[in-house]
CSV table of C-alpha atoms in Angstrom, one decimal:
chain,number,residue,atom,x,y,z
J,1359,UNK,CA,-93.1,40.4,16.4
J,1360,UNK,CA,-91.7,42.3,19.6
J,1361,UNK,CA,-93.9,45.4,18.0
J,1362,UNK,CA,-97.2,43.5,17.9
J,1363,UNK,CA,-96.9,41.9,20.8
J,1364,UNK,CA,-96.8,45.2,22.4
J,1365,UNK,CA,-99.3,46.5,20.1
J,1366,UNK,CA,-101.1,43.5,21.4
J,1367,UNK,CA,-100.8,44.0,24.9
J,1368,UNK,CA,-101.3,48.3,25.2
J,1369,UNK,CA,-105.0,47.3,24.9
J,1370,UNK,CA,-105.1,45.4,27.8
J,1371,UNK,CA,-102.6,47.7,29.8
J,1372,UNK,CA,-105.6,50.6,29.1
J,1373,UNK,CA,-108.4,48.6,30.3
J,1374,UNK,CA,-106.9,49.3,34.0
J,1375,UNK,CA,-107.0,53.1,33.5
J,1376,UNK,CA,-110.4,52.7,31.7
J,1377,UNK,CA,-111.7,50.1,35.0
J,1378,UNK,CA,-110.2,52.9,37.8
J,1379,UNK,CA,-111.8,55.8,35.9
J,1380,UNK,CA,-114.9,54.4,34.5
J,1381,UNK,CA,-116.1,53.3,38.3
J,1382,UNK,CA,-115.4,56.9,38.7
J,1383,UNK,CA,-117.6,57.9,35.9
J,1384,UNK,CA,-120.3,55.6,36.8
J,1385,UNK,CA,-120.3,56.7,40.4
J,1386,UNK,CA,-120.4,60.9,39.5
J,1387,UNK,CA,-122.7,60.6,35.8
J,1388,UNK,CA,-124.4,57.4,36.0
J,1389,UNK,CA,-124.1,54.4,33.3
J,1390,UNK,CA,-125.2,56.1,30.5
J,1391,UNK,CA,-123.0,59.0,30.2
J,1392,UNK,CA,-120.6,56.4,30.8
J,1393,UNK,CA,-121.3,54.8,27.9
J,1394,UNK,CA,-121.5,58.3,25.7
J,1395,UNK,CA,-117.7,59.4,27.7
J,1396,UNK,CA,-116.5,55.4,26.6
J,1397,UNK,CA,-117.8,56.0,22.7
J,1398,UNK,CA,-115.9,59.4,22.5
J,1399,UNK,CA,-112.7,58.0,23.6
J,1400,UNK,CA,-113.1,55.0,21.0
J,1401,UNK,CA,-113.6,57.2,18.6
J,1402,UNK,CA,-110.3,58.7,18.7
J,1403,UNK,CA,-108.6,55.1,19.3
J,1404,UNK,CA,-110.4,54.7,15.2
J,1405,UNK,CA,-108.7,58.3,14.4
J,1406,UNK,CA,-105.1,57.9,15.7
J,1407,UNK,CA,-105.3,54.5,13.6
J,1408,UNK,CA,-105.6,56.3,10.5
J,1409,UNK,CA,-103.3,58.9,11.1
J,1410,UNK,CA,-100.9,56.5,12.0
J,1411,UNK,CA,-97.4,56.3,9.8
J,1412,UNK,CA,-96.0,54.3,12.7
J,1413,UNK,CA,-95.7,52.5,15.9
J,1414,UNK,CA,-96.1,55.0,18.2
J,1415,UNK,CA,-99.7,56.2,17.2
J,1416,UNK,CA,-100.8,52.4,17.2
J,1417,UNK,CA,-99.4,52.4,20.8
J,1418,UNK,CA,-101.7,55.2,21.0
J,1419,UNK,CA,-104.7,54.1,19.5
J,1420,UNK,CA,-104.8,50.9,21.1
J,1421,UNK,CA,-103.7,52.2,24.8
J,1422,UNK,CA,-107.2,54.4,24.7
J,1423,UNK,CA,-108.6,51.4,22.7
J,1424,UNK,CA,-108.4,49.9,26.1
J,1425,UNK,CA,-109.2,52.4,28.4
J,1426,UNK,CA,-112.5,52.5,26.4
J,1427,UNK,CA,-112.3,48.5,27.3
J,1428,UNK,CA,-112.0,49.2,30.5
J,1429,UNK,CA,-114.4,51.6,30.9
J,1430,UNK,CA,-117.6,49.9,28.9
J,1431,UNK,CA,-117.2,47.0,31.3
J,1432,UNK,CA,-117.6,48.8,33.9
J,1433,UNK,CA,-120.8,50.5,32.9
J,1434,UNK,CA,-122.7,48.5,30.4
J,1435,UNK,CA,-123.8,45.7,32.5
J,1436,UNK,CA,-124.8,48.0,34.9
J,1437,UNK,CA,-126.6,49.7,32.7
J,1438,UNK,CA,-128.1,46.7,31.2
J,1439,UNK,CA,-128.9,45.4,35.1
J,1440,UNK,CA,-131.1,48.8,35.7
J,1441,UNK,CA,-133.0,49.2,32.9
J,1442,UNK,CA,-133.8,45.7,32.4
J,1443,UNK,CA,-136.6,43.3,33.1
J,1444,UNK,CA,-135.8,40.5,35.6
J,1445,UNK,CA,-136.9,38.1,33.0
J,1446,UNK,CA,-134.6,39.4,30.3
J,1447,UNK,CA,-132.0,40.8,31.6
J,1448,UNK,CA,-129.4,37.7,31.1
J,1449,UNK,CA,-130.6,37.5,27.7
J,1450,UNK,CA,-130.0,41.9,27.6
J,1451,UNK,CA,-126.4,40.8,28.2
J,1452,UNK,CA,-125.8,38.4,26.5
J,1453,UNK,CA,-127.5,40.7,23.4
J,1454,UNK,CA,-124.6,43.9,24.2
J,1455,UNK,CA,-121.9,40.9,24.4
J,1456,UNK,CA,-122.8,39.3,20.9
J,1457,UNK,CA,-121.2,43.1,19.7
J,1458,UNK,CA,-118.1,41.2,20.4
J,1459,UNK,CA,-117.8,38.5,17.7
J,1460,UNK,CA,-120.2,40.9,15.4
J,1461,UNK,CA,-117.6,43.5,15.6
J,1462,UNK,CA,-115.0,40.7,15.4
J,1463,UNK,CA,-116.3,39.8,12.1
J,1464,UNK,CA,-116.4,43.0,10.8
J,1465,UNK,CA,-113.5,44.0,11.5
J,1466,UNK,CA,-111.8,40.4,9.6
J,1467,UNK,CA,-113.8,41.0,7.0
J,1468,UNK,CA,-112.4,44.4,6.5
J,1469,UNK,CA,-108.8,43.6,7.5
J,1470,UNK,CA,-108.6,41.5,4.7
J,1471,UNK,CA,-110.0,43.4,1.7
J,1472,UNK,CA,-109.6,46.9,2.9
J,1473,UNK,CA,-106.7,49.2,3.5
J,1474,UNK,CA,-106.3,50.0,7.5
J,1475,UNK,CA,-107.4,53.5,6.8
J,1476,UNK,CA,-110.6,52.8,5.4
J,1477,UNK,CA,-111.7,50.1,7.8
J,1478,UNK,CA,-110.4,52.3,10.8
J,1479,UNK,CA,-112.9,55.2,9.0
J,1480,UNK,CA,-115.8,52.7,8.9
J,1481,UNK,CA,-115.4,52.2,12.9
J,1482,UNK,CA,-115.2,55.7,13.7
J,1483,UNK,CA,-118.4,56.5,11.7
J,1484,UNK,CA,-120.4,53.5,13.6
J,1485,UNK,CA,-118.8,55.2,16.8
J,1486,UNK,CA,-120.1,58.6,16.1
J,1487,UNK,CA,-123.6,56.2,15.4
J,1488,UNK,CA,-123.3,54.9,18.7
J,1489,UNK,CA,-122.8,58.6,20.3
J,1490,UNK,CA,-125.9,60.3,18.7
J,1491,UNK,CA,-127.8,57.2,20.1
J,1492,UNK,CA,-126.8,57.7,23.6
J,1493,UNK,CA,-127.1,61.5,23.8
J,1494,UNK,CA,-130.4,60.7,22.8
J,1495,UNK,CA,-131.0,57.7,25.4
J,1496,UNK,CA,-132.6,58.9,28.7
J,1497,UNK,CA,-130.3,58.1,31.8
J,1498,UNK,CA,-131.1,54.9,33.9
J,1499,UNK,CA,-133.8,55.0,36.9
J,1500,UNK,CA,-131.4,53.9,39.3
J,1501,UNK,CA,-129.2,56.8,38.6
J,1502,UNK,CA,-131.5,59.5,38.2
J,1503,UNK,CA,-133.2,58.7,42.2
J,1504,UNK,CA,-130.1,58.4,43.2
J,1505,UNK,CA,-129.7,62.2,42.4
J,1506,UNK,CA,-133.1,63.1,43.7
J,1507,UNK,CA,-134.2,64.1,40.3
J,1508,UNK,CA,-138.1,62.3,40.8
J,1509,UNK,CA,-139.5,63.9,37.0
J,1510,UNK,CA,-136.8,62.3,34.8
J,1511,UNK,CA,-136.8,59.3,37.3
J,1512,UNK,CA,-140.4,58.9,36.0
J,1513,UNK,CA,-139.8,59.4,32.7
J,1514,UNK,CA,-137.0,57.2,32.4
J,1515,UNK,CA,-139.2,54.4,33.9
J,1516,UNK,CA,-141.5,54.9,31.3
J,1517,UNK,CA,-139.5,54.8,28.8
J,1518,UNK,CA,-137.6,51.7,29.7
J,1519,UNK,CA,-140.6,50.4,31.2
J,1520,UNK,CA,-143.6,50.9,28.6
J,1521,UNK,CA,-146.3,48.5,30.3
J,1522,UNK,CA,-145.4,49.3,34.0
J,1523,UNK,CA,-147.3,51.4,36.6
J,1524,UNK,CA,-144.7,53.8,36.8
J,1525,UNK,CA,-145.1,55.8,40.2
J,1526,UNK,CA,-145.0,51.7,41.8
J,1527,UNK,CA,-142.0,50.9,40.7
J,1528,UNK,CA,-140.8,55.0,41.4
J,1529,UNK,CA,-141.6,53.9,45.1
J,1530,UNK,CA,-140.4,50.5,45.0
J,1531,UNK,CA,-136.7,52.0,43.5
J,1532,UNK,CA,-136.9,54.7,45.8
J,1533,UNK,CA,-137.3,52.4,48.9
J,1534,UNK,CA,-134.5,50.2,47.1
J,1535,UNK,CA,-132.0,53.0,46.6
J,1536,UNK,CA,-132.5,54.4,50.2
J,1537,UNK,CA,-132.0,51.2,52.0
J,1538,UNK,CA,-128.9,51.0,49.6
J,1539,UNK,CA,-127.8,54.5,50.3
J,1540,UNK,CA,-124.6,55.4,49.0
J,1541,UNK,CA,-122.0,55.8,51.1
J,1542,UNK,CA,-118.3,58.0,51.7
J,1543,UNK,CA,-115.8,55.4,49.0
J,1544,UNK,CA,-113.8,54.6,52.6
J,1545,UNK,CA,-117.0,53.0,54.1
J,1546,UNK,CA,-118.0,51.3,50.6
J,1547,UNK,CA,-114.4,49.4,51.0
J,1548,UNK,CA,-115.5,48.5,54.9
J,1549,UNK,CA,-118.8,47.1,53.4
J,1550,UNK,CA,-116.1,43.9,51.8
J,1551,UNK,CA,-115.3,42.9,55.0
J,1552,UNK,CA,-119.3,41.2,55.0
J,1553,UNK,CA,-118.8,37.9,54.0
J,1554,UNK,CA,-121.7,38.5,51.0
J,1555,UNK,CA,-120.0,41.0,49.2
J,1556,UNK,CA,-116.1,39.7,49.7
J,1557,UNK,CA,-117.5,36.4,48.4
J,1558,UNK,CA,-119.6,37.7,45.6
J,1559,UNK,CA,-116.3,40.1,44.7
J,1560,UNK,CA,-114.5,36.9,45.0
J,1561,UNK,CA,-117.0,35.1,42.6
J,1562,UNK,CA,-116.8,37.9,39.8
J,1563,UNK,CA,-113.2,37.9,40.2
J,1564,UNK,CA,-112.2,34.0,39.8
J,1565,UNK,CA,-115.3,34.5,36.6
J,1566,UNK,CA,-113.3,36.8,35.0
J,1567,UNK,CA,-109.8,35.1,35.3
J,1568,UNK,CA,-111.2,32.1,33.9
J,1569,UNK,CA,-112.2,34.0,31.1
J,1570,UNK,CA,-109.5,35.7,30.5
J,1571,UNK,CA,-106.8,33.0,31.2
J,1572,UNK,CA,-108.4,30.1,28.9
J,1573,UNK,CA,-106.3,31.8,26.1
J,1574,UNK,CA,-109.4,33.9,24.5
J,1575,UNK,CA,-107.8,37.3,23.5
J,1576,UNK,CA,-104.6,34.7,21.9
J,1577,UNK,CA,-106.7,32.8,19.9
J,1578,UNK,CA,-108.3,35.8,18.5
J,1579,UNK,CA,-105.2,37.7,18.2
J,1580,UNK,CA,-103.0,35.0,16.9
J,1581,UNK,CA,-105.4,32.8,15.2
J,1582,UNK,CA,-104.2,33.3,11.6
J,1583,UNK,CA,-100.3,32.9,13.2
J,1584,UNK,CA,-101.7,29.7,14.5
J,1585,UNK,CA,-103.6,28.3,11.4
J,1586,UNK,CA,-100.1,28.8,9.3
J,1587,UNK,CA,-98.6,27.3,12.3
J,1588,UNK,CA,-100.5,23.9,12.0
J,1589,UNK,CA,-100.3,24.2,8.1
J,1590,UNK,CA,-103.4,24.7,7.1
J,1591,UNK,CA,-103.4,25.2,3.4
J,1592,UNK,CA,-107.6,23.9,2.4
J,1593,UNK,CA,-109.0,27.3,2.8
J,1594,UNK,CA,-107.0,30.5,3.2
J,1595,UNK,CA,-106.4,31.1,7.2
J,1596,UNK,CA,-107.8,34.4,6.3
J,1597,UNK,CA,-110.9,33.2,5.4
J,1598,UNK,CA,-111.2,30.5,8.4
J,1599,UNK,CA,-110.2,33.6,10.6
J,1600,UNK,CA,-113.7,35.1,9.0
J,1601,UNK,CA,-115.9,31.4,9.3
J,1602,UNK,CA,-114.8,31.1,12.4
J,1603,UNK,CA,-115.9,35.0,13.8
J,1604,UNK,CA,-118.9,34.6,12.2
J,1605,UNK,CA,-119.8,30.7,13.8
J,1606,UNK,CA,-119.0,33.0,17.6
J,1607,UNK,CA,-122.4,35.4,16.5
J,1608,UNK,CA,-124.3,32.3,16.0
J,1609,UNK,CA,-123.5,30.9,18.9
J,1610,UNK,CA,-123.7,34.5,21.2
J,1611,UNK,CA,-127.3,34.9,19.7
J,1612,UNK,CA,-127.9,31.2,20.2
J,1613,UNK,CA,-126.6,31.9,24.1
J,1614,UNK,CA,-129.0,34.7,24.3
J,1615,UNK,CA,-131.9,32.6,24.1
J,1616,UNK,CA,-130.7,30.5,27.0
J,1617,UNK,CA,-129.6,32.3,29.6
J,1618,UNK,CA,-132.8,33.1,30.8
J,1619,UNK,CA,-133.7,29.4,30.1
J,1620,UNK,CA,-131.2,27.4,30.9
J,1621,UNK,CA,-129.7,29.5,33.7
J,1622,UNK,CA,-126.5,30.9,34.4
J,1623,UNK,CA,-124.9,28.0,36.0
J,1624,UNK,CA,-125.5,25.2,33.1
J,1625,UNK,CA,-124.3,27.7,30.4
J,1626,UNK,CA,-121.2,28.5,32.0
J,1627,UNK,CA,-120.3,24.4,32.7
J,1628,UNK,CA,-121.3,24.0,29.2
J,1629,UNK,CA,-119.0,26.9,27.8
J,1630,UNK,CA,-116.3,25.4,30.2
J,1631,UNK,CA,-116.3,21.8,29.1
J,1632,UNK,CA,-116.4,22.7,25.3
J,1633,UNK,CA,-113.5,25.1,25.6
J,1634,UNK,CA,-111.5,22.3,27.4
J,1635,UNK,CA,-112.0,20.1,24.5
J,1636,UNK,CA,-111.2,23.0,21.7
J,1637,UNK,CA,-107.9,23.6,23.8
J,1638,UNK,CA,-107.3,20.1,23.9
J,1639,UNK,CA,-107.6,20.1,20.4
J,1640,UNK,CA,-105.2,22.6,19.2
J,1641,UNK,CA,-102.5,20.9,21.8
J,1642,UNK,CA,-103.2,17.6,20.1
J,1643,UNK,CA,-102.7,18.9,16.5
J,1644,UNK,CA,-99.3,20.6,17.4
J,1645,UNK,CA,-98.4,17.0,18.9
J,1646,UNK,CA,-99.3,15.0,16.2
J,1647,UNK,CA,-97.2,17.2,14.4
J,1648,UNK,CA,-93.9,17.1,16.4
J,1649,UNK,CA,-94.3,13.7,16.1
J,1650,UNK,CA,-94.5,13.8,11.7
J,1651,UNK,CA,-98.0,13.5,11.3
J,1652,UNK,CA,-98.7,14.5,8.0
J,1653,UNK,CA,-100.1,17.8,8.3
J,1654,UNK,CA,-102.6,17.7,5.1
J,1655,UNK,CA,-104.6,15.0,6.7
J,1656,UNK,CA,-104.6,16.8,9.9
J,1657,UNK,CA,-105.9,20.2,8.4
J,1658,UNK,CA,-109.6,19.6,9.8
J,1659,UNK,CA,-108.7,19.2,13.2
J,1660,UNK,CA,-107.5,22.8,13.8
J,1661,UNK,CA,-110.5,24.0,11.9
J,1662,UNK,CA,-112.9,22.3,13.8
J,1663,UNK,CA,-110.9,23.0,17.0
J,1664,UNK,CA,-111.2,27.0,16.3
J,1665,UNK,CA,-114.7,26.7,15.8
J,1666,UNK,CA,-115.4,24.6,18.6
J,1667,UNK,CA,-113.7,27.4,21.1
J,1668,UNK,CA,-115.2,30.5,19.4
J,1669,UNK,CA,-118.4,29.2,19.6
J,1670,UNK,CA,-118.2,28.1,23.5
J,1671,UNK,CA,-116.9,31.0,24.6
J,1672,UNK,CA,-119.8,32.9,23.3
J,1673,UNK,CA,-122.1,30.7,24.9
J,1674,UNK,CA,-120.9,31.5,28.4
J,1675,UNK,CA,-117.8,31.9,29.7
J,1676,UNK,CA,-117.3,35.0,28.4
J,1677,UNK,CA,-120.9,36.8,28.8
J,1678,UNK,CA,-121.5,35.0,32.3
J,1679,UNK,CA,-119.1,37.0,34.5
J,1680,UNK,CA,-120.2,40.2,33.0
J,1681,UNK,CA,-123.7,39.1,33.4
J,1682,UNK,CA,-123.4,37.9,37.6
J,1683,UNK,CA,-121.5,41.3,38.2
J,1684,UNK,CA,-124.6,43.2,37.1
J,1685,UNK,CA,-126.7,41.4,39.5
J,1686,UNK,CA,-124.8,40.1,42.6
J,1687,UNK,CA,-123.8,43.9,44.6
J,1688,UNK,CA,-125.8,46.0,46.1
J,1689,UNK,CA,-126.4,49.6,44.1
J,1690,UNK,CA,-123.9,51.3,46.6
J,1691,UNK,CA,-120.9,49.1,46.0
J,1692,UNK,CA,-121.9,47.9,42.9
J,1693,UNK,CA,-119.4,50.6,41.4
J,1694,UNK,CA,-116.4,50.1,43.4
J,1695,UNK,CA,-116.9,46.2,42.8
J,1696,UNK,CA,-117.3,46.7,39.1
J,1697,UNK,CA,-114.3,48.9,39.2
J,1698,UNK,CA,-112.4,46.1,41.2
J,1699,UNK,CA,-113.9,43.5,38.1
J,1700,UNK,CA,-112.6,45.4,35.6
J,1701,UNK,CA,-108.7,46.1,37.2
J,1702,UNK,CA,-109.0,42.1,37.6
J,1703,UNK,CA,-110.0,41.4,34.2
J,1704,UNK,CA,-107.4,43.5,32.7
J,1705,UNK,CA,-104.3,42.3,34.9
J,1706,UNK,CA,-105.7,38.8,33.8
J,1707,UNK,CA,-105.9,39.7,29.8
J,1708,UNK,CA,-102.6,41.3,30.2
J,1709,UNK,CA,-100.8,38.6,31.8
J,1710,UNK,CA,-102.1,36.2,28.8
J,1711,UNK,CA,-101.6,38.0,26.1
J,1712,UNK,CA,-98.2,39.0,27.4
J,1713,UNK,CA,-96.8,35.8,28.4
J,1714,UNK,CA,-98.2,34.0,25.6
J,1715,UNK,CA,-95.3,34.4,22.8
J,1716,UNK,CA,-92.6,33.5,25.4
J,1717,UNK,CA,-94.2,30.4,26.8
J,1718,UNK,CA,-94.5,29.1,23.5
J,1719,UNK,CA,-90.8,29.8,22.8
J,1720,UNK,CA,-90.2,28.0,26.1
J,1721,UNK,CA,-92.8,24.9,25.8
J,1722,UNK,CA,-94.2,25.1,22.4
J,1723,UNK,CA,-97.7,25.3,21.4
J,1724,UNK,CA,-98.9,22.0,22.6
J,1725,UNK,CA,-98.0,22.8,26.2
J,1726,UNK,CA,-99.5,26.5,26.2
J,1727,UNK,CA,-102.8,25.1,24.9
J,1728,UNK,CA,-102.6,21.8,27.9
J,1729,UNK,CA,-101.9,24.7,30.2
J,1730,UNK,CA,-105.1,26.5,29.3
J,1731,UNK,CA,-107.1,23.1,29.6
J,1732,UNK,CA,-105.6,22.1,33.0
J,1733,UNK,CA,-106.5,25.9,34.3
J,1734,UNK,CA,-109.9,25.3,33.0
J,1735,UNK,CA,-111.0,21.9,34.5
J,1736,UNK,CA,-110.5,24.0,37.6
J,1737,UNK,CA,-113.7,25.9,36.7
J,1738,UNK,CA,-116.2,22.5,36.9
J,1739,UNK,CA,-116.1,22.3,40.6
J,1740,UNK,CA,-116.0,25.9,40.9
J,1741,UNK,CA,-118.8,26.6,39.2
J,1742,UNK,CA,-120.8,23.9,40.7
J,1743,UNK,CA,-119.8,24.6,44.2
J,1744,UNK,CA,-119.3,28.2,44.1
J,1745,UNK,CA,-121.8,30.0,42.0
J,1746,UNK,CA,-124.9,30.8,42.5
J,1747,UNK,CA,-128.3,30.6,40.1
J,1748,UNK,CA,-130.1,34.0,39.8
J,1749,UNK,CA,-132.2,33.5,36.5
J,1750,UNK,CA,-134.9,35.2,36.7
J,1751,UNK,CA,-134.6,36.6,40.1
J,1752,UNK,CA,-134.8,40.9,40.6
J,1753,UNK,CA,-131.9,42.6,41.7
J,1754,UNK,CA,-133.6,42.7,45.5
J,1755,UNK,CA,-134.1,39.4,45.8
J,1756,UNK,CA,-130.8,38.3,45.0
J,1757,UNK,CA,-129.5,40.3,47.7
J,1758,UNK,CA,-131.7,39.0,50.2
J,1759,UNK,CA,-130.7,35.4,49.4
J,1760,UNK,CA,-126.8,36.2,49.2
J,1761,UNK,CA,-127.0,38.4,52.6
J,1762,UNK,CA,-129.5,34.6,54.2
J,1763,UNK,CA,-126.9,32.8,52.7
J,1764,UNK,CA,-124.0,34.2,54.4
C-alpha cells in the first residue's frame, strides 16, 4: 500500500515541474510545440512502464507521467483559446477534456484483460499518433504574430479559420497582440498587482482547488479499493470501475453541448451540487455500514453514488477552470498565470491524493467523503458571487469587461 500510494502521488509531484517548465515552453515555442514537447515525454512515461521489473521505473514512469500533466495544462487550453471560435470555444474544451474519461476507459478496460506490458504498448503507439498529428498541425495565430512571422500568421488563420477574411482578423490580432505586448517575466509579475488579473489569478486558482480537493483523482484511483470496501459483490468492482468510466464520456460529451449554451456559471453550480450529493452518498453507505446495515441490500447505493460523481465532474467542475483560464488573462500574462494554475493544481492534487489513505486511517471513510462535501458547499456562493459569465464573449472583450469591472 505504502508503494502505490507513492506510485499514486509521483504523478502529481511531476505536474509542478511539468507547470514551471511548460509556461516556459509556451512562452519560447508557442502552444503547439508545447503540446508535440508534452507527447514526447508521455511517450516515454508508456515505455519505462513496460520496461519496468520494479518500483523504481514506475516511480519513473509516473514522475514524467506528470510532468507531461503538468505541462498539457498549461498549453492546451491555450491553444484551444487561440485557435478557436468565440462561439465554440467552451465546447473546444470541453471536447480536449472528454480525452480524460475516454482515456480513463481505455485504460480499465485494458487493465483488466491485458497484461501491463501490452496496454502500456497500446498508449505509446496512440502517443506516437498524437505526435505525427501535431508535427503536422500549423502553430497558433497568436503565437506566430507574436514572432513577427506575418506569412505563416496568415496561413495559420486560414487554416484554423476556413470561412474568415483572413488579412481582417491578421490586423485585428496584430492590433490585439501589440496592445498586449509582451513584456520582461519581472514586469509580467508587477502586472498582478492590477486588481483584474490578481482577482482573475485568484478565480482560476480557488477553480482549480475545488477540483482537485472534492476527492476526484481518489475516487478514480481507489475506486475499486472502495467498491470492495462497501462490499459490493452484484457485479465485479472491475466491471463497475469500467460502467462507471464510460457513464464520465457520456456525460463530458453531453457537457460539451452546454457550455456554450448554458454558460459557464450554471454548469459549474450544477457539477457542484451533484458531486455534493455523490460524496454524501459514499459517506452515507460507509455509515450505514458501521452501524450493521446489511451490506447486500446496500450494494446499489455505492453504484449509483460512483456514477452520480463521475458523471458531474465531467459536466463542469473539472473542464470549467481549464476553460476560464483560457479566456480570463491577457496574451502577455496569460503564460505566467497558466504556469501559476498549473503549480496550484498540482500542490492541490498532491495534497489529496497524499493525505487521503491516512485520513481514512484516522476518521474512516464516512468522514473523508463528509469532508469533501463540506469543502464543496463552499463553491455555491463562490461561484455565484465570484465568477464571472464569458459564453460567447471573444477573448477582447472579456478583457475589457474584467479591466471596467475592476
Amino acid at each position: 500500500m505504502h508503494e502505490a500510494s507513492w506510485i499514486i502521488s509521483l504523478l502529481n509531484l511531476g505536474s509542478l515541474v511539468g507547470a514551471i517548465t511548460g509556461s516556459i515552453t509556451v512562452n519560447y515555442f508557442g502552444t503547439k510545440t508545447t503540446i508535440l514537447i508534452t507527447s514526447m515525454l508521455l511517450a516515454f512515461c508508456w515505455l519505462f512502464t513496460i520496461l519496468a521489473n520494479r518500483a523504481e521505473w514506475l516511480y519513473a514512469a509516473r514522475f514524467l507521467g506528470g510532468i507531461s500533466l503538468g505541462k498539457m495544462y498549461s498549453s492546451f487550453s491555450l491553444y484551444l483559446g487561440e485557435i478557436a471560435d468565440p462561439k465554440i470555444r467552451g465546447a473546444l474544451v470541453f471536447l480536449a477534456m472528454s480525452g480524460v474519461p475516454i482515456g480513463n476507459l481505455i485504460m480499465c478496460i485494458m487493465g483488466t484483460y491485458l497484461k501491463m506490458e501490452i496496454s502500456s504498448g497500446i498508449s505509446l503507439i496512440l502517443c506516437v499518433i498524437l505526435m505525427v498529428i501535431f508535427i503536422w498541425l500549423p502553430e497558433s495565430p497568436h503565437h506566430l504574430v507574436k514572432i513577427k512571422s506575418d506569412e505563416k500568421a496568415q496561413a495559420s488563420i486560414l487554416w484554423y479559420h476556413r470561412d474568415c477574411d483572413v488579412d481582417s482578423e491578421l490586423q485585428s490580432l496584430k492590433k490585439f497582440i501589440e496592445i498586449n505586448n509582451s513584456l520582461p517575466f519581472m514586469d509580467v509579475l508587477k502586472e498582478f498587482k492590477f486588481p483584474h488579473n490578481w482577482k482573475a489569478l485568484l478565480l482560476v486558482v480557488t477553480l482549480l482547488m475545488y477540483s482537485q480537493m472534492c476527492g476526484l483523482n481518489n475516487v478514480i484511483s481507489y475506486m475499486e479499493t472502495i467498491l470492495r470496501s462497501c462490499r459490493v459483490t452484484v457485479i465485479k468492482p472491475a466491471v463497475v470501475v469500467i460502467i462507471v468510466t464510460a457513464c464520465g464520456i457520456v456525460s463530458s460529451l453531453f457537457s460539451m453541448l452546454l457550455i456554450d449554451k448554458c454558460g459557464r456559471r450554471v454548469l459549474m453550480l450544477t457539477s457542484t451540487s451533484s458531486v455534493i450529493v455523490s460524496t454524501v452518498c459514499l459517506g452515507t453507505e460507509f455509515q450505514l455500514l458501521d452501524l450493521g446495515y446489511d451490506p447486500d441490500k446496500l450494494q446499489p447505493l455505492p453504484i449509483f453514488a460512483m456514477i452520480l460523481f463521475q458523471v458531474s465532474v465531467f459536466i463542469g467542475i473539472l473542464s470549467i477552470p481549464t476553460t476560464i483560464l483560457g479566456e480570463v488573462f491577457q496574451p502577455y500574462i496569460k503564460c505566467v498565470a497558466s504556469c501559476f494554475a498549473s503549480i496550484a493544481a498540482g500542490i492541490f492534487s498532491f495534497i489529496s491524493v497524499a493525505t487521503y489513505q491516512p485520513l481514512v486511517n484516522l476518521i474512516t471513510e464516512k468522514y473523508v467523503f463528509y469532508t469533501y462535501s463540506l469543502l464543496l458547499l463552499t463553491a455555491i456562493p463562490y461561484t455565484l458571487l465570484c465568477m464571472p459569465e464569458t459564453k460567447g464573449k471573444t477573448l477582447q472583450k472579456i478583457q475589457e469587461e474584467l479591466t471596467k469591472k475592476s
